Each structure stands twice: as C-alpha cells, then as structure tokens.
Amino acid sequence: MNTLPINWFTEGLLDFEYKKYLLLAYLQATRNEFSKQRLYPVFSDLIMHYRNLKQVQEHKQLVYESFPQRISRADFEKLELVYEKIVQDDETMEQIEEIIQFATPLFSQTLAEGKELYDFVERHLEISPVGITPIYHNEGYLFLESLPGKETQVYTYNITVFENTYEKYRGINTKHLQTVRRGLVLTHEHLKAQLIKERQELPNPATFAAVARVPVPLEQALLPIAKRSLVKYVTHLAA
C-alpha cells in the first residue's frame, strides 16, 4: 500500500499542497485496508505518525532551533530529538504549522476508524483455556480460529516481562506450528493431548483457544489482536 516516510512533513519539498497530496493518498490507502478488515501493519504505522506529529507540535521550539530534523523512531519514542541545523525562518515554520494543523484532525479521524475496527474484532474474539491450566502460563500453545472457517492455526507462545522504574511491560512472541482441520473428533482437548505427546519439551503446557466469531484476515487482524488479548487474559489470571 501507499506508505508515508517517518519525516514526511519536514523532508523533501516543503510545500503545503504537496504534503497535502502525500497525506491524503496515504490516508486513503489506509482506509482501503480498513475496509478489508486489515488492521496491521497500517494501524501501528498510523499511530506512530500521529504521535510523531503531536510531539513535534508540542515541541515546536525545538524545531525552530534546528531544522530540518532527522529523527529515528527510537528518538521520537524517547523524545531525544536529533537535528542537523540548516535553516531558521518564520516562513518555514509557517509551512510546518499549516501542515500540522491540516494533518492532525485527519489523523485523529482515521485513527478513530481503526480503533472502531479493532474494538469490533476484539468484541467478537473469545479466549478460553483448554483443559487444566497450570500455575505457569507465560508459555504454551495458542489455538486460533476464525468462524465460519474450518481450520485451527496452532502456535507456541511465550510472554516476556520488561520492567523499568515506573512500569511493567509484557510482550508476546508466537511461532506457527501447524494448521489442522477441525472436526468432531479433533477437539481442542484432543489436539492439546496430541501436542503434549509429540512435543515433550512442554509436558504441562498452558493452552488457550482464541476464536473469532466473525471472519477476519489472519495476519493483518486476527493474530495481532489475539496476541494482545491473550497477554491481557494471562495477566488477569496472574493477578
């Protein structure tokens, strides 16, 4: 799809009409993805661009002091803005301000559409334990299904915890093992027993089934949302 450079509103030709064209083309492509229920990676990209825009808007004096900036994603995250001083003039800043004022509400509106789609999928996603859940549930199996499909995607998952002085973060990694066709005989419990027999490195694994009651694309929506939902589910179990 049509992508947008991280420094789209300051790099290259600094012209309002040109930047407007870039932005509208990007947002139209993003909405096209949403219309097909494809949330990722476009939703994460959209959030990143919006945050970058707001940070520059809130710290315009830094842009005034040194422009144009070359800012990496990590630098934006940490608010460690790294600049190469070239120009400082009111006309340049007026152009940037005009671009920001035009872009901010459009980003907000498109983000709201993405959030609405995310919430819709999450509301129709049910997570439940398969069999007896052990005390340790940061590692195990995830069964992923989207109705009315007939296949179950089987993943291993591993939840890791990162801490700093203020907060605790949880991340999740998954690895696809196999795709199996559901049936009356192959229940979730039977599938778990089969995995335990075949893969003895996890003798007593936590296992969860995530079932979407609406058809959604696997890689672009179902899997990313199921991973985030599983982290919340497991965190609640540990509370």
Tab-separated table of C-alpha atoms in Angstrom:
chain	number	residue	atom	x	y	z
A	1	MET	CA	0.000	0.000	0.000
A	2	ASN	CA	0.950	3.678	-0.156
A	3	THR	CA	3.347	4.374	2.739
A	4	LEU	CA	4.415	7.614	4.378
A	5	PRO	CA	8.058	8.416	5.305
A	6	ILE	CA	8.614	8.966	9.028
A	7	ASN	CA	9.678	12.592	8.449
A	8	TRP	CA	7.112	13.209	5.726
A	9	PHE	CA	6.113	16.733	6.815
A	10	THR	CA	9.652	18.150	7.005
A	11	GLU	CA	11.756	16.239	4.495
A	12	GLY	CA	11.909	16.937	0.780
A	13	LEU	CA	9.833	19.666	-0.826
A	14	LEU	CA	8.326	21.820	1.929
A	15	ASP	CA	5.129	22.768	0.164
A	16	PHE	CA	1.669	22.606	1.705
A	17	GLU	CA	-0.135	21.350	-1.419
A	18	TYR	CA	2.486	18.662	-1.997
A	19	LYS	CA	2.360	17.478	1.635
A	20	LYS	CA	-1.447	17.529	1.481
A	21	TYR	CA	-1.313	15.261	-1.568
A	22	LEU	CA	1.062	12.827	0.191
A	23	LEU	CA	-1.079	12.705	3.321
A	24	LEU	CA	-4.439	12.258	1.579
A	25	ALA	CA	-3.060	9.458	-0.595
A	26	TYR	CA	-1.672	7.702	2.489
A	27	LEU	CA	-4.889	8.036	4.485
A	28	GLN	CA	-6.976	6.811	1.541
A	29	ALA	CA	-4.754	3.735	1.241
A	30	THR	CA	-5.078	3.176	4.990
A	31	ARG	CA	-8.874	3.367	4.824
A	32	ASN	CA	-8.854	0.905	1.935
A	33	GLU	CA	-7.002	-1.548	4.188
A	34	PHE	CA	-9.513	-0.966	6.992
A	35	SER	CA	-12.394	-1.609	4.573
A	36	LYS	CA	-10.913	-5.083	4.000
A	37	GLN	CA	-10.570	-5.545	7.796
A	38	ARG	CA	-6.787	-5.383	7.510
A	39	LEU	CA	-5.582	-3.586	10.608
A	40	TYR	CA	-1.896	-4.386	10.649
A	41	PRO	CA	0.656	-3.130	9.974
A	42	VAL	CA	-1.212	0.021	8.872
A	43	PHE	CA	-2.804	0.740	12.276
A	44	SER	CA	0.554	0.678	14.095
A	45	ASP	CA	2.064	2.848	11.379
A	46	LEU	CA	-0.816	5.322	11.691
A	47	ILE	CA	-0.391	5.548	15.474
A	48	MET	CA	3.340	6.177	15.058
A	49	HIS	CA	2.780	9.015	12.585
A	50	TYR	CA	0.143	10.637	14.804
A	51	ARG	CA	2.391	10.515	17.874
A	52	ASN	CA	5.275	11.962	15.912
A	53	LEU	CA	3.074	14.793	14.684
A	54	LYS	CA	1.818	15.593	18.190
A	55	GLN	CA	5.320	15.542	19.633
A	56	VAL	CA	6.599	17.986	17.035
A	57	GLN	CA	3.501	20.150	17.614
A	58	GLU	CA	4.147	20.205	21.359
A	59	HIS	CA	7.844	20.937	20.944
A	60	LYS	CA	7.847	23.410	18.070
A	61	GLN	CA	10.514	25.482	19.766
A	62	LEU	CA	12.933	22.613	19.202
A	63	VAL	CA	12.105	22.608	15.518
A	64	TYR	CA	12.590	26.378	15.473
A	65	GLU	CA	16.090	25.985	16.877
A	66	SER	CA	17.196	23.440	14.301
A	67	PHE	CA	15.522	22.351	11.102
A	68	PRO	CA	15.065	20.045	9.249
A	69	GLN	CA	15.318	17.210	11.726
A	70	ARG	CA	16.390	13.687	11.084
A	71	ILE	CA	14.507	11.736	13.695
A	72	SER	CA	14.530	7.989	14.110
A	73	ARG	CA	11.572	6.067	15.512
A	74	ALA	CA	13.570	5.382	18.701
A	75	ASP	CA	14.459	9.070	19.072
A	76	PHE	CA	10.800	10.032	18.826
A	77	GLU	CA	9.882	7.441	21.425
A	78	LYS	CA	12.398	8.855	23.891
A	79	LEU	CA	11.879	12.489	22.906
A	80	GLU	CA	15.585	12.628	22.129
A	81	LEU	CA	15.301	14.802	19.054
A	82	VAL	CA	18.424	14.853	16.919
A	83	TYR	CA	18.716	17.719	14.463
A	84	GLU	CA	21.027	18.982	11.730
A	85	LYS	CA	20.918	22.789	11.773
A	86	ILE	CA	20.215	24.254	8.350
A	87	VAL	CA	17.551	26.976	8.420
A	88	GLN	CA	15.611	29.006	10.923
A	89	ASP	CA	12.988	31.275	9.442
A	90	ASP	CA	9.377	32.226	10.019
A	91	GLU	CA	8.233	31.201	6.535
A	92	THR	CA	9.495	27.663	7.079
A	93	MET	CA	7.761	27.413	10.429
A	94	GLU	CA	4.540	28.753	8.965
A	95	GLN	CA	4.619	25.992	6.375
A	96	ILE	CA	5.174	23.367	9.071
A	97	GLU	CA	2.403	24.797	11.235
A	98	GLU	CA	-0.015	24.792	8.290
A	99	ILE	CA	0.813	21.165	7.519
A	100	ILE	CA	0.410	20.128	11.163
A	101	GLN	CA	-2.905	21.944	11.554
A	102	PHE	CA	-4.255	20.273	8.409
A	103	ALA	CA	-2.951	16.790	9.202
A	104	THR	CA	-3.832	16.443	12.904
A	105	PRO	CA	-7.656	16.154	12.616
A	106	LEU	CA	-7.354	13.846	9.599
A	107	PHE	CA	-5.050	11.521	11.538
A	108	SER	CA	-7.438	11.622	14.513
A	109	GLN	CA	-10.417	10.695	12.341
A	110	THR	CA	-8.606	7.811	10.633
A	111	LEU	CA	-7.294	6.548	13.975
A	112	ALA	CA	-10.863	6.503	15.292
A	113	GLU	CA	-11.894	4.340	12.325
A	114	GLY	CA	-9.024	1.943	13.020
A	115	LYS	CA	-9.882	1.808	16.721
A	116	GLU	CA	-13.509	1.051	15.880
A	117	LEU	CA	-12.429	-1.884	13.704
A	118	TYR	CA	-10.020	-3.118	16.393
A	119	ASP	CA	-12.765	-2.981	19.041
A	120	PHE	CA	-15.185	-4.804	16.732
A	121	VAL	CA	-12.774	-7.705	16.210
A	122	GLU	CA	-11.834	-7.793	19.908
A	123	ARG	CA	-15.521	-7.903	20.963
A	124	HIS	CA	-16.061	-10.921	18.735
A	125	LEU	CA	-12.947	-12.745	19.932
A	126	GLU	CA	-13.406	-15.294	22.714
A	127	ILE	CA	-10.430	-16.663	24.642
A	128	SER	CA	-10.809	-19.737	26.819
A	129	PRO	CA	-8.430	-22.216	28.476
A	130	VAL	CA	-8.082	-25.693	27.015
A	131	GLY	CA	-8.029	-28.341	29.714
A	132	ILE	CA	-6.461	-27.677	33.101
A	133	THR	CA	-4.383	-24.501	33.203
A	134	PRO	CA	-1.099	-24.838	35.119
A	135	ILE	CA	0.176	-22.179	37.523
A	136	TYR	CA	2.739	-21.028	34.967
A	137	HIS	CA	1.000	-19.608	31.901
A	138	ASN	CA	3.614	-17.385	30.275
A	139	GLU	CA	4.451	-20.170	27.822
A	140	GLY	CA	2.327	-22.686	25.987
A	141	TYR	CA	0.050	-23.144	22.994
A	142	LEU	CA	-2.434	-20.869	21.283
A	143	PHE	CA	-5.196	-22.285	19.075
A	144	LEU	CA	-6.507	-19.636	16.719
A	145	GLU	CA	-9.740	-19.914	14.750
A	146	SER	CA	-11.955	-17.619	12.699
A	147	LEU	CA	-15.519	-18.752	12.084
A	148	PRO	CA	-17.030	-19.953	9.823
A	149	GLY	CA	-13.667	-21.353	8.681
A	150	LYS	CA	-12.787	-24.990	9.315
A	151	GLU	CA	-9.110	-24.636	10.226
A	152	THR	CA	-7.280	-24.168	13.514
A	153	GLN	CA	-3.933	-22.386	13.492
A	154	VAL	CA	-1.618	-23.784	16.154
A	155	TYR	CA	1.088	-21.583	17.681
A	156	THR	CA	3.507	-21.755	20.536
A	157	TYR	CA	3.574	-18.561	22.556
A	158	ASN	CA	5.978	-17.028	25.033
A	159	ILE	CA	5.196	-13.962	27.145
A	160	THR	CA	8.115	-11.893	28.381
A	161	VAL	CA	8.078	-9.179	31.023
A	162	PHE	CA	10.102	-5.955	30.856
A	163	GLU	CA	10.304	-3.574	33.774
A	164	ASN	CA	11.647	-0.107	34.380
A	165	THR	CA	11.409	2.221	37.356
A	166	TYR	CA	7.815	3.162	36.590
A	167	GLU	CA	6.072	0.399	34.677
A	168	LYS	CA	5.971	-3.258	33.770
A	169	TYR	CA	5.550	-4.215	30.125
A	170	ARG	CA	4.575	-7.549	28.659
A	171	GLY	CA	5.445	-8.696	25.181
A	172	ILE	CA	4.471	-11.873	23.367
A	173	ASN	CA	6.201	-13.954	20.721
A	174	THR	CA	4.430	-16.645	18.724
A	175	LYS	CA	5.625	-19.347	16.359
A	176	HIS	CA	3.311	-21.113	13.937
A	177	LEU	CA	3.478	-24.884	14.321
A	178	GLN	CA	0.768	-26.263	12.078
A	179	THR	CA	-2.651	-25.826	10.547
A	180	VAL	CA	-5.196	-28.526	11.360
A	181	ARG	CA	-8.707	-29.081	10.088
A	182	ARG	CA	-11.335	-29.064	12.780
A	183	GLY	CA	-13.763	-31.915	13.189
A	184	LEU	CA	-15.968	-33.735	15.682
A	185	VAL	CA	-13.091	-35.986	16.694
A	186	LEU	CA	-10.265	-33.438	16.796
A	187	THR	CA	-11.426	-31.249	19.679
A	188	HIS	CA	-9.215	-28.692	21.371
A	189	GLU	CA	-8.580	-31.150	24.205
A	190	HIS	CA	-7.549	-33.898	21.785
A	191	LEU	CA	-5.300	-31.505	19.922
A	192	LYS	CA	-3.615	-30.453	23.154
A	193	ALA	CA	-3.062	-34.096	24.162
A	194	GLN	CA	-1.584	-34.796	20.742
A	195	LEU	CA	0.839	-31.857	21.059
A	196	ILE	CA	1.950	-32.977	24.525
A	197	LYS	CA	2.654	-36.453	23.150
A	198	GLU	CA	4.582	-35.140	20.135
A	199	ARG	CA	6.432	-32.240	21.813
A	200	GLN	CA	7.683	-33.295	25.198
A	201	GLU	CA	9.619	-30.074	25.797
A	202	LEU	CA	6.295	-28.724	27.102
A	203	PRO	CA	4.980	-31.570	29.301
A	204	ASN	CA	2.288	-29.499	31.031
A	205	PRO	CA	1.623	-26.500	28.779
A	206	ALA	CA	-0.844	-23.713	29.317
A	207	THR	CA	-3.135	-23.821	26.289
A	208	PHE	CA	-5.703	-21.300	25.154
A	209	ALA	CA	-8.155	-21.164	22.284
A	210	ALA	CA	-8.929	-17.802	20.677
A	211	VAL	CA	-11.996	-17.988	18.443
A	212	ALA	CA	-13.207	-15.075	16.329
A	213	ARG	CA	-16.947	-15.167	15.705
A	214	VAL	CA	-16.510	-13.080	12.562
A	215	PRO	CA	-14.282	-13.779	9.532
A	216	VAL	CA	-11.176	-11.566	9.605
A	217	PRO	CA	-7.766	-11.791	7.879
A	218	LEU	CA	-5.354	-13.897	9.890
A	219	GLU	CA	-2.066	-11.996	9.644
A	220	GLN	CA	-3.490	-8.474	9.282
A	221	ALA	CA	-6.026	-8.600	12.120
A	222	LEU	CA	-6.795	-11.859	13.907
A	223	LEU	CA	-3.320	-12.894	15.029
A	224	PRO	CA	-2.127	-9.442	16.243
A	225	ILE	CA	-5.364	-8.823	18.169
A	226	ALA	CA	-5.411	-12.373	19.583
A	227	LYS	CA	-1.832	-11.938	20.832
A	228	ARG	CA	-2.686	-8.706	22.644
A	229	SER	CA	-5.877	-10.221	24.031
A	230	LEU	CA	-4.007	-13.282	25.276
A	231	VAL	CA	-1.497	-11.098	27.117
A	232	LYS	CA	-4.385	-9.305	28.873
A	233	TYR	CA	-6.088	-12.623	29.651
A	234	VAL	CA	-2.934	-14.192	31.125
A	235	THR	CA	-2.146	-11.008	33.084
A	236	HIS	CA	-5.620	-11.182	34.630
A	237	LEU	CA	-5.052	-14.836	35.580
A	238	ALA	CA	-1.830	-13.902	37.345
A	239	ALA	CA	-3.379	-11.001	39.265
